[in-house]
Coordinates of C-alpha atoms in Angstrom, one line a residue:
M1 CA 111.7 120.6 118.4
D2 CA 112.5 122.9 115.5
S3 CA 110.4 122.9 112.4
P4 CA 111.7 120.6 109.6
A5 CA 114.6 122.1 107.7
F6 CA 112.9 122.1 104.3
D7 CA 115.4 122.1 101.4
L8 CA 114.2 124.1 98.3
A9 CA 117.5 123.8 96.5
F10 CA 117.0 121.4 93.6
E11 CA 118.2 121.1 90.0
P12 CA 115.6 119.1 88.0
A13 CA 117.9 118.5 85.0
Y14 CA 114.9 117.7 82.8
G15 CA 115.4 114.9 80.3
Q16 CA 118.6 113.7 82.0
A17 CA 119.3 110.6 84.1
V18 CA 121.1 111.9 87.2
P19 CA 122.9 109.4 89.5
V20 CA 121.7 109.9 93.1
A21 CA 123.1 106.8 94.8
P22 CA 125.1 103.8 93.7
G23 CA 122.9 101.9 91.2
V24 CA 120.1 104.6 91.3
E25 CA 119.3 107.3 88.8
R26 CA 116.7 110.0 88.9
I27 CA 114.8 111.5 85.9
T28 CA 112.5 114.4 86.7
A29 CA 109.4 115.1 84.6
E30 CA 108.7 118.6 83.6
N31 CA 105.4 119.0 85.4
P32 CA 106.1 121.7 88.0
G33 CA 103.4 123.0 90.2
P34 CA 102.4 123.9 93.8
F35 CA 102.0 120.3 94.7
T36 CA 104.8 118.8 92.5
F37 CA 107.6 121.3 93.1
F38 CA 109.8 121.1 90.0
G39 CA 108.1 117.9 88.8
T40 CA 107.8 114.2 89.5
N41 CA 110.9 112.1 90.1
S42 CA 111.1 108.7 88.4
Y43 CA 113.9 106.4 89.6
I44 CA 115.8 103.7 87.8
V45 CA 117.3 101.0 90.1
G46 CA 119.9 98.5 88.9
S47 CA 122.4 98.3 86.0
S48 CA 121.7 95.9 83.1
S49 CA 118.4 94.6 84.5
V50 CA 116.4 97.3 86.2
A51 CA 113.3 98.4 88.0
V52 CA 111.6 101.8 87.4
I53 CA 109.9 103.5 90.4
D54 CA 107.1 106.0 89.7
P55 CA 107.1 106.3 85.9
G56 CA 105.3 109.6 86.2
P57 CA 102.6 111.5 84.3
E58 CA 101.4 110.9 80.7
D59 CA 104.0 113.1 79.2
E60 CA 105.8 112.6 75.8
A61 CA 109.1 114.2 76.7
H62 CA 109.3 112.3 80.0
F63 CA 108.6 109.0 78.3
A64 CA 111.3 109.7 75.7
A65 CA 113.8 110.6 78.5
L66 CA 113.0 107.4 80.3
M67 CA 113.3 105.3 77.1
A68 CA 116.6 106.9 76.3
A69 CA 118.0 106.2 79.8
L70 CA 116.8 102.6 79.6
A71 CA 118.2 101.9 76.2
G72 CA 120.2 98.7 76.2
R73 CA 118.8 97.6 79.6
V74 CA 116.1 95.1 80.5
V75 CA 113.2 96.6 82.5
T76 CA 111.6 93.8 84.7
H77 CA 109.4 95.8 87.1
I78 CA 107.6 99.1 87.2
F79 CA 106.9 100.1 90.8
V80 CA 104.2 102.7 91.6
S81 CA 104.1 104.4 95.0
H82 CA 100.5 105.6 94.7
T83 CA 97.9 106.4 92.1
H84 CA 97.9 110.2 91.6
R85 CA 98.1 111.3 88.0
D86 CA 101.6 112.7 88.4
H87 CA 103.0 109.3 89.4
S88 CA 101.3 106.3 87.8
P89 CA 99.7 107.1 84.3
L90 CA 102.9 106.5 82.3
A91 CA 103.1 102.9 83.7
G92 CA 100.9 101.7 80.8
R93 CA 103.1 103.0 78.0
L94 CA 106.3 102.0 79.7
Q95 CA 104.9 98.5 80.2
A96 CA 103.9 98.2 76.6
A97 CA 107.3 99.3 75.5
T98 CA 109.4 97.1 77.8
G99 CA 107.2 94.1 78.8
A100 CA 107.8 94.8 82.5
V101 CA 105.3 93.9 85.2
T102 CA 103.6 96.6 87.2
V103 CA 103.8 96.6 91.0
G104 CA 101.9 98.6 93.6
Q105 CA 99.8 98.3 96.8
G106 CA 96.6 98.2 94.7
P107 CA 94.2 100.3 92.7
H108 CA 93.2 103.8 93.8
R109 CA 90.7 104.0 96.7
P110 CA 89.7 106.5 99.3
A111 CA 90.8 106.3 103.0
R112 CA 87.1 106.2 103.8
P113 CA 83.8 106.2 101.9
L114 CA 82.3 109.4 100.6
R115 CA 79.7 110.8 102.9
E116 CA 76.2 111.8 101.6
G117 CA 76.5 114.9 99.5
E118 CA 80.4 114.9 99.8
I119 CA 82.5 115.6 96.7
N120 CA 86.1 114.3 96.5
P121 CA 88.1 117.5 95.8
F122 CA 91.0 115.5 94.4
A123 CA 89.0 113.1 92.2
E124 CA 90.5 114.5 89.0
S125 CA 94.0 113.9 90.5
S126 CA 93.4 110.2 90.9
D127 CA 94.4 107.6 88.4
L128 CA 91.6 105.1 88.5
S129 CA 92.9 103.1 85.5
F130 CA 96.0 101.8 87.2
V131 CA 95.7 98.2 88.4
P132 CA 99.1 96.6 89.3
D133 CA 100.0 93.1 88.0
I134 CA 101.5 92.4 91.4
T135 CA 99.8 93.7 94.5
L136 CA 102.4 94.0 97.3
S137 CA 101.6 93.3 101.0
D138 CA 103.6 95.1 103.7
G139 CA 107.1 93.7 103.9
E140 CA 106.9 91.7 100.7
T141 CA 110.0 91.8 98.6
L142 CA 110.7 91.7 94.9
S143 CA 114.2 91.2 93.5
G144 CA 116.1 91.7 90.2
D145 CA 119.6 91.6 89.0
G146 CA 121.6 93.2 91.9
W147 CA 118.6 94.8 93.6
S148 CA 115.8 93.9 96.0
L149 CA 112.9 96.2 96.9
R150 CA 110.8 95.7 100.0
A151 CA 107.3 97.2 100.3
V152 CA 106.8 99.6 103.3
L153 CA 103.1 100.5 103.3
T154 CA 102.6 104.1 104.2
P155 CA 99.0 105.1 103.9
G156 CA 98.0 108.7 104.7
H157 CA 98.7 110.8 101.6
T158 CA 96.6 108.2 99.8
A159 CA 95.1 105.0 101.1
N160 CA 97.3 102.9 98.7
H161 CA 100.6 104.7 99.3
A162 CA 103.7 102.6 99.5
A163 CA 107.4 103.3 100.0
F164 CA 110.0 101.0 98.8
A165 CA 113.2 100.1 100.7
L166 CA 116.3 99.1 98.8
E167 CA 117.5 96.2 100.8
G168 CA 120.9 96.3 102.3
R169 CA 121.4 100.0 101.6
D170 CA 119.4 101.9 104.3
L171 CA 117.7 103.7 101.4
L172 CA 114.0 104.3 101.1
F173 CA 112.0 105.6 98.1
S174 CA 109.5 107.6 100.1
G175 CA 107.1 108.7 97.3
D176 CA 104.9 111.6 98.5
H177 CA 104.8 110.5 102.1
V178 CA 108.0 112.4 103.1
M179 CA 109.6 115.0 100.9
A180 CA 112.6 117.3 101.6
W181 CA 111.0 120.5 100.1
S182 CA 107.5 120.5 101.8
T183 CA 105.0 118.6 103.9
S184 CA 102.7 116.1 102.0
I185 CA 99.1 117.1 101.5
V186 CA 96.7 114.9 103.4
A187 CA 93.2 115.5 102.0
P188 CA 90.1 113.5 103.0
P189 CA 88.5 111.4 101.8
D190 CA 91.6 110.2 99.8
G191 CA 93.9 110.8 102.7
S192 CA 93.8 110.2 106.4
M193 CA 95.8 112.1 109.1
A194 CA 95.6 109.2 111.6
D195 CA 97.0 106.9 108.9
Y196 CA 99.7 109.4 107.9
M197 CA 100.9 109.8 111.5
E198 CA 101.1 106.0 112.0
S199 CA 103.0 105.7 108.8
L200 CA 105.4 108.4 109.9
E201 CA 106.1 106.5 113.1
R202 CA 107.0 103.5 111.0
L203 CA 109.6 105.4 109.1
I204 CA 111.0 106.9 112.3
A205 CA 111.5 103.4 113.6
R206 CA 113.3 102.2 110.4
E207 CA 116.4 104.5 110.8
D208 CA 117.1 104.8 107.0
R209 CA 120.1 106.9 106.1
L210 CA 118.7 108.3 102.8
L211 CA 115.2 109.0 101.5
L212 CA 114.5 109.6 97.8
P213 CA 111.1 111.3 97.4
G214 CA 108.7 111.7 94.6
H215 CA 109.4 115.4 94.3
G216 CA 112.5 117.4 95.0
G217 CA 115.8 116.4 96.4
P218 CA 116.8 113.7 98.9
V219 CA 116.3 113.8 102.6
T220 CA 119.8 113.3 103.8
E221 CA 119.2 113.3 107.6
P222 CA 116.0 111.2 107.8
S223 CA 116.0 110.6 111.6
T224 CA 116.2 114.3 112.4
F225 CA 113.9 115.3 109.6
L226 CA 111.2 112.7 110.3
K227 CA 111.0 113.6 114.0
A228 CA 110.8 117.3 113.2
L229 CA 108.0 116.5 110.6
K230 CA 106.1 114.6 113.3
A231 CA 106.5 117.6 115.7
H232 CA 105.3 120.0 113.0
R233 CA 102.1 117.9 112.4
L234 CA 101.4 117.8 116.1
R235 CA 101.8 121.5 116.4
R236 CA 99.3 121.9 113.6
E237 CA 96.9 119.7 115.6
L238 CA 97.4 121.8 118.7
A239 CA 96.8 125.0 116.6
V240 CA 93.5 123.6 115.4
L241 CA 92.5 122.8 119.0
A242 CA 93.6 126.3 120.0
R243 CA 91.4 128.0 117.3
V244 CA 88.4 125.9 118.4
R245 CA 89.1 126.9 122.0
A246 CA 89.3 130.5 120.9
G247 CA 85.8 130.4 119.4
D248 CA 86.4 129.5 115.8
T249 CA 83.7 127.2 114.7
Q250 CA 84.4 127.0 110.9
I251 CA 87.4 125.6 109.1
A252 CA 87.7 128.7 107.0
E253 CA 88.1 130.8 110.2
M254 CA 90.9 128.5 111.4
V255 CA 92.7 128.6 108.1
K256 CA 92.9 132.4 108.1
V257 CA 94.8 132.3 111.4
I258 CA 96.8 129.1 111.2
Y259 CA 97.9 129.7 107.6
R260 CA 98.1 133.5 107.7
D261 CA 101.7 133.3 106.3
T262 CA 100.7 130.9 103.5
D263 CA 99.8 132.1 99.9
P264 CA 96.0 132.5 99.9
K265 CA 96.0 130.4 96.7
L266 CA 96.9 127.4 98.8
H267 CA 94.2 128.0 101.5
G268 CA 91.9 125.5 99.8
A269 CA 94.5 122.7 100.3
A270 CA 95.2 124.0 103.8
A271 CA 91.5 123.7 104.6
L272 CA 91.6 120.1 103.6
S273 CA 94.6 119.5 105.9
V274 CA 92.7 121.1 108.8
L275 CA 89.8 118.8 108.0
A276 CA 92.2 115.8 108.2
H277 CA 93.3 116.9 111.6
I278 CA 89.7 117.5 112.7
E279 CA 88.7 114.0 111.6
N280 CA 91.5 112.6 113.7
L281 CA 90.6 114.7 116.7
M282 CA 86.9 113.7 116.4
E283 CA 87.9 110.0 116.3
R284 CA 89.8 110.6 119.5
G285 CA 86.9 112.3 121.1
E286 CA 88.5 115.8 121.5
I287 CA 86.3 117.8 119.1
A288 CA 82.6 117.5 118.2
A289 CA 80.6 118.7 115.1
D290 CA 77.0 119.4 114.2
G291 CA 77.1 116.4 112.0
P292 CA 79.8 114.4 110.1
P293 CA 83.1 116.3 109.7
S294 CA 83.2 118.4 106.6
L295 CA 84.6 121.7 105.3
A296 CA 81.2 123.4 106.1
A297 CA 80.5 121.8 109.5
T298 CA 80.5 123.7 112.8
Y299 CA 82.9 122.5 115.4
R300 CA 83.2 122.7 119.2
L301 CA 85.4 121.3 121.9
L302 CA 84.2 118.3 123.9

């Protein structure tokens, strides 16, 4: 199968509420970067009584844009897809201003415990202060005036990642799990490749017609894109196995070959992605290491 057809065409329209589907508006925060593309997308769902999905980073201009777009409307719920600092921190200010309840899968947590001597490379990116008023279980639904959102738990990018399905519309707010512009980073210990792949299978089975992600534009052909994304991840896994088979014993050696066409500035993140694949392969008994899997461990085939 071909690689995913990533779509880099996107107009962020900073400070503006852009209609993206009937009853859905998008406001993009001006926090561009290598992992956020043009910035974080916040969504407003409903008309007179609304929900906000992913309020975004602690940013004065974005808060002002949200409040302007929400003027004259009642905000009842603030949904958070996951607790990275580009998605959840503004929830506190928005709640104080509107009285809405906050909703999410739970507080931030790693996919697995830190091992002895291990440092979480994305610790500073994690919002440890967000604790939702309502913790959603998989399949649980919350409704408002003219809208109903169902939790579709999608761990992988983070352990507490959730997507939200707009009931009756074949539309899914996919957070950072699936994005049109790029693959999602999966970095242990916060992320888990095994969890990510299982979550991807869940979305493939759903057959939504539109995905609205946390960064960039919509995924307009979800079935094709999701299957290609799965194939892309499986090819990365095969590439890791091939490098170990060729004699590479260190992740740094593998990254130089597998990601030779990637900006070297992103090789650190690429190494974490390789580690995520290796953890999955070790769990399945295909690769062994001289100790627990880590960026510095030495690897071999079993």
